[in-house]
Tab-separated table of C-alpha atoms in Angstrom:
chain	number	residue	atom	x	y	z
A	1	MET	CA	23.374	-68.647	-53.224
A	2	THR	CA	19.662	-69.145	-53.664
A	3	VAL	CA	17.325	-67.359	-56.005
A	4	CYS	CA	13.780	-67.426	-57.284
A	5	THR	CA	12.954	-65.139	-60.212
A	6	ALA	CA	10.092	-64.438	-62.553
A	7	SER	CA	9.517	-62.259	-65.621
A	8	ALA	CA	6.394	-61.370	-67.499
A	9	PHE	CA	5.945	-61.416	-71.267
A	10	ILE	CA	3.326	-61.733	-73.970
A	11	TRP	CA	2.770	-65.189	-75.442
A	12	ASN	CA	0.987	-66.458	-78.552
A	13	TYR	CA	-1.402	-69.091	-77.265
A	14	HIS	CA	-2.784	-70.105	-80.603
A	15	GLN	CA	-1.586	-73.471	-81.719
A	16	GLU	CA	-2.137	-73.108	-85.490
A	17	LEU	CA	0.681	-71.708	-87.583
A	18	GLY	CA	0.075	-68.197	-88.828
A	19	LYS	CA	-2.682	-67.418	-86.298
A	20	VAL	CA	-2.271	-65.310	-83.226
A	21	GLU	CA	-3.940	-65.245	-79.837
A	22	PHE	CA	-1.728	-63.111	-77.594
A	23	GLY	CA	-2.094	-63.240	-73.822
A	24	PRO	CA	-0.072	-62.619	-70.609
A	25	ALA	CA	2.429	-65.159	-69.515
A	26	ILE	CA	5.126	-65.500	-66.832
A	27	ILE	CA	8.300	-67.473	-66.925
A	28	ALA	CA	9.678	-68.391	-63.451
A	29	ALA	CA	12.736	-70.262	-62.253
A	30	SER	CA	13.911	-71.481	-58.845
A	31	ASP	CA	17.123	-73.066	-57.659
A	32	ARG	CA	16.982	-76.289	-55.623
A	33	LYS	CA	18.952	-75.178	-52.522
A	34	LEU	CA	17.109	-76.014	-49.268
A	35	THR	CA	18.046	-74.115	-46.122
A	36	ASP	CA	17.506	-75.496	-42.590
A	37	SER	CA	18.238	-72.544	-40.272
A	38	GLY	CA	17.769	-74.777	-37.178
A	39	LEU	CA	20.686	-76.999	-38.372
A	40	GLY	CA	22.581	-74.103	-39.941
A	41	ILE	CA	22.996	-75.895	-43.249
A	42	GLY	CA	21.994	-75.471	-46.845
A	43	TYR	CA	21.956	-78.280	-49.398
A	44	GLU	CA	20.732	-79.226	-52.827
A	45	GLY	CA	17.558	-81.210	-52.835
A	46	SER	CA	14.855	-82.495	-55.196
A	47	ARG	CA	11.907	-80.847	-53.470
A	48	PHE	CA	9.989	-78.204	-55.407
A	49	LYS	CA	10.247	-74.877	-53.556
A	50	GLY	CA	6.743	-73.740	-54.038
A	51	LEU	CA	3.078	-74.550	-54.406
A	52	GLY	CA	0.729	-74.499	-57.414
A	53	ILE	CA	-2.558	-72.922	-56.283
A	54	ASN	CA	-4.265	-73.668	-59.620
A	55	GLN	CA	-3.316	-73.624	-63.269
A	56	ARG	CA	-2.784	-69.901	-63.199
A	57	ILE	CA	-1.318	-69.069	-59.776
A	58	LEU	CA	2.092	-70.155	-58.360
A	59	VAL	CA	3.781	-69.542	-55.024
A	60	LEU	CA	7.597	-69.820	-54.938
A	61	VAL	CA	9.623	-69.606	-51.722
A	62	SER	CA	13.173	-68.803	-50.585
A	63	GLY	CA	14.808	-69.104	-47.203
A	64	ASP	CA	14.208	-71.328	-44.203
A	65	LEU	CA	12.633	-74.585	-45.329
A	66	THR	CA	10.997	-75.279	-41.948
A	67	ALA	CA	9.269	-71.864	-41.968
A	68	HIS	CA	7.996	-72.359	-45.487
A	69	SER	CA	6.821	-75.831	-44.788
A	70	THR	CA	4.624	-74.454	-41.976
A	71	ILE	CA	3.338	-71.598	-44.111
A	72	LEU	CA	2.626	-73.569	-47.291
A	73	LYS	CA	0.781	-76.308	-45.415
A	74	ARG	CA	-1.674	-73.682	-44.301
A	75	LEU	CA	-2.376	-72.766	-47.939
A	76	THR	CA	-5.101	-75.254	-48.757
A	77	PRO	CA	-8.165	-75.130	-51.057
A	78	ASP	CA	-10.279	-74.696	-47.915
A	79	SER	CA	-8.388	-71.536	-46.993
A	80	TRP	CA	-8.859	-69.717	-50.333
A	81	GLY	CA	-12.149	-71.171	-51.691
A	82	PRO	CA	-13.251	-71.737	-55.265
A	83	SER	CA	-13.061	-68.067	-56.385
A	84	THR	CA	-9.649	-66.487	-55.891
A	85	ASP	CA	-7.177	-64.234	-57.534
A	86	THR	CA	-3.435	-63.627	-57.347
A	87	ASN	CA	-3.713	-60.563	-55.055
A	88	MET	CA	-5.859	-62.540	-52.575
A	89	ILE	CA	-3.311	-65.283	-52.397
A	90	ALA	CA	-0.492	-62.747	-52.040
A	91	GLU	CA	-2.223	-61.087	-49.072
A	92	MET	CA	-2.965	-64.471	-47.558
A	93	VAL	CA	0.729	-65.442	-47.848
A	94	GLY	CA	1.728	-62.136	-46.308
A	95	GLU	CA	-0.596	-62.686	-43.317
A	96	LEU	CA	0.799	-66.183	-42.842
A	97	VAL	CA	4.409	-64.940	-42.919
A	98	ALA	CA	3.587	-62.111	-40.400
A	99	GLU	CA	1.801	-64.578	-38.091
A	100	TYR	CA	4.713	-67.069	-38.306
A	101	ARG	CA	7.180	-64.272	-37.435
A	102	MET	CA	5.094	-63.107	-34.484
A	103	ARG	CA	4.715	-66.623	-33.103
A	104	GLU	CA	8.452	-67.299	-33.391
A	105	ALA	CA	9.323	-63.946	-31.749
A	106	ALA	CA	6.889	-64.591	-28.914
A	107	LYS	CA	8.358	-68.008	-28.243
A	108	THR	CA	11.843	-66.586	-28.337
A	109	PHE	CA	11.397	-63.459	-26.185
A	110	LEU	CA	8.150	-63.835	-24.307
A	111	SER	CA	7.822	-67.548	-23.428
A	112	PRO	CA	10.794	-67.515	-20.998
A	113	LEU	CA	8.862	-64.930	-18.993
A	114	GLY	CA	5.640	-66.975	-19.062
A	115	LEU	CA	4.031	-64.607	-21.590
A	116	ASP	CA	2.639	-64.825	-25.090
A	117	GLN	CA	1.715	-61.947	-27.514
A	118	HIS	CA	-1.760	-61.647	-25.953
A	119	SER	CA	-0.737	-61.636	-22.281
A	120	PHE	CA	2.159	-59.306	-23.074
A	121	ILE	CA	-0.281	-56.702	-24.495
A	122	SER	CA	-2.750	-57.046	-21.649
A	123	GLN	CA	-0.157	-56.941	-18.854
A	124	GLN	CA	2.021	-54.155	-20.199
A	125	GLY	CA	0.524	-51.586	-17.799
A	126	SER	CA	1.715	-53.592	-14.758
A	127	MET	CA	5.222	-54.323	-16.095
A	128	GLU	CA	8.400	-52.316	-15.645
A	129	PRO	CA	8.507	-49.752	-18.536
A	130	GLY	CA	12.147	-50.569	-19.440
A	131	LEU	CA	11.316	-54.234	-19.787
A	132	VAL	CA	8.285	-53.473	-21.923
A	133	ALA	CA	10.354	-51.281	-24.245
A	134	ARG	CA	13.154	-53.871	-24.488
A	135	LEU	CA	10.742	-56.738	-25.301
A	136	SER	CA	8.867	-54.618	-27.772
A	137	LYS	CA	12.042	-53.720	-29.615
A	138	GLN	CA	13.150	-57.395	-29.653
A	139	MET	CA	9.773	-58.419	-31.042
A	140	GLN	CA	9.834	-55.724	-33.728
A	141	ASP	CA	13.467	-56.434	-34.745
A	142	HIS	CA	13.028	-60.231	-34.916
A	143	GLU	CA	14.079	-61.499	-38.369
A	144	ILE	CA	13.028	-64.746	-40.084
A	145	GLU	CA	14.674	-66.006	-43.253
A	146	VAL	CA	11.574	-66.089	-45.416
A	147	GLU	CA	10.626	-64.562	-48.823
A	148	CYS	CA	7.903	-65.529	-51.262
A	149	LEU	CA	6.834	-64.821	-54.775
A	150	VAL	CA	3.153	-65.070	-55.788
A	151	LEU	CA	2.713	-65.185	-59.550
A	152	GLY	CA	-0.386	-65.364	-61.638
A	153	CYS	CA	-1.938	-64.818	-65.056
A	154	GLU	CA	-5.565	-63.803	-65.180
A	155	ALA	CA	-7.620	-62.814	-68.214
A	156	THR	CA	-5.510	-60.051	-69.939
A	157	ASN	CA	-3.166	-59.354	-67.054
A	158	HIS	CA	-0.097	-60.839	-65.391
A	159	HIS	CA	0.580	-60.388	-61.652
A	160	LEU	CA	3.918	-60.469	-59.863
A	161	TYR	CA	3.950	-60.108	-56.032
A	162	ARG	CA	6.783	-60.304	-53.563
A	163	VAL	CA	6.273	-61.061	-49.870
A	164	ASP	CA	9.174	-60.066	-47.613
A	165	ASN	CA	10.212	-61.495	-44.268
A	166	LYS	CA	7.777	-59.281	-42.366
A	167	GLY	CA	4.770	-60.261	-44.521
A	168	LEU	CA	4.729	-57.021	-46.509
A	169	VAL	CA	3.293	-57.538	-50.006
A	170	THR	CA	4.597	-55.442	-52.864
A	171	ASN	CA	3.282	-55.484	-56.466
A	172	HIS	CA	5.861	-55.806	-59.261
A	173	SER	CA	3.457	-56.330	-62.067
A	174	ASP	CA	4.149	-53.046	-63.782
A	175	ILE	CA	7.879	-53.538	-63.410
A	176	GLY	CA	7.562	-56.870	-65.222
A	177	PHE	CA	10.081	-58.857	-63.147
A	178	VAL	CA	10.768	-59.840	-59.551
A	179	SER	CA	13.368	-61.902	-57.684
A	180	ILE	CA	13.993	-63.134	-54.173
A	181	GLY	CA	16.702	-64.969	-52.243
A	182	SER	CA	20.334	-64.160	-51.581
A	183	GLY	CA	20.894	-63.948	-55.326
A	184	GLY	CA	17.805	-61.838	-55.838
A	185	ILE	CA	19.659	-58.552	-55.938
A	186	HIS	CA	21.926	-59.915	-58.690
A	187	SER	CA	18.946	-61.170	-60.669
A	188	ARG	CA	17.153	-57.826	-60.357
A	189	ALA	CA	20.272	-55.963	-61.433
A	190	TYR	CA	20.512	-58.124	-64.522
A	191	PHE	CA	16.852	-57.448	-65.441
A	192	MET	CA	17.350	-53.705	-64.950
A	193	THR	CA	20.426	-53.488	-67.105
A	194	SER	CA	19.266	-56.057	-69.740
A	195	PRO	CA	18.011	-54.697	-73.077
A	196	TYR	CA	15.157	-57.266	-72.654
A	197	ASN	CA	13.872	-55.835	-69.410
A	198	HIS	CA	10.506	-54.909	-71.011
A	199	ILE	CA	7.551	-57.121	-71.712
A	200	THR	CA	8.321	-58.791	-75.050
A	201	ASN	CA	6.044	-60.125	-77.774
A	202	TYR	CA	6.903	-63.613	-79.059
């Protein structure tokens, strides 16, 4: 089982005893299981399953290591620039996941026919309708084993985003917790039934 999980809370950032300076905070955890879908194996490793964007934004990943390696390597300071926020990074990760899924689907279903996603669209009119429908369904149904969390604290707000295996971005900030991975459903169930499932003052 693999799981990445995060929960928001309120933290006292003041270092002096008796003084308070409350602000948003997120605590996140990730297992160390690495999955190589190509080899069909999962194993415990020492590699960090994520990427720190800056001191306030973190990306955590779950699923196929090779897919995430490709996606995370495209998240560079040049791609987001000096001024960024958590939502911008979440949308960027979503686009990268969707692009990766499309490229993999095209290589799997279109390349054997000498096509790519662009030529498939341009040549649909001259192709047999049944073949077009079948290829379109295969492309749409193609699954990749990828999920991401994009977490950030900015000013007076915390941000929790989940990116699914199609690149869809959902905002869990108001819920206050989010989990991904094969154990994600169990983690979310715990948060929902826990008496501490609200944002807590410490």
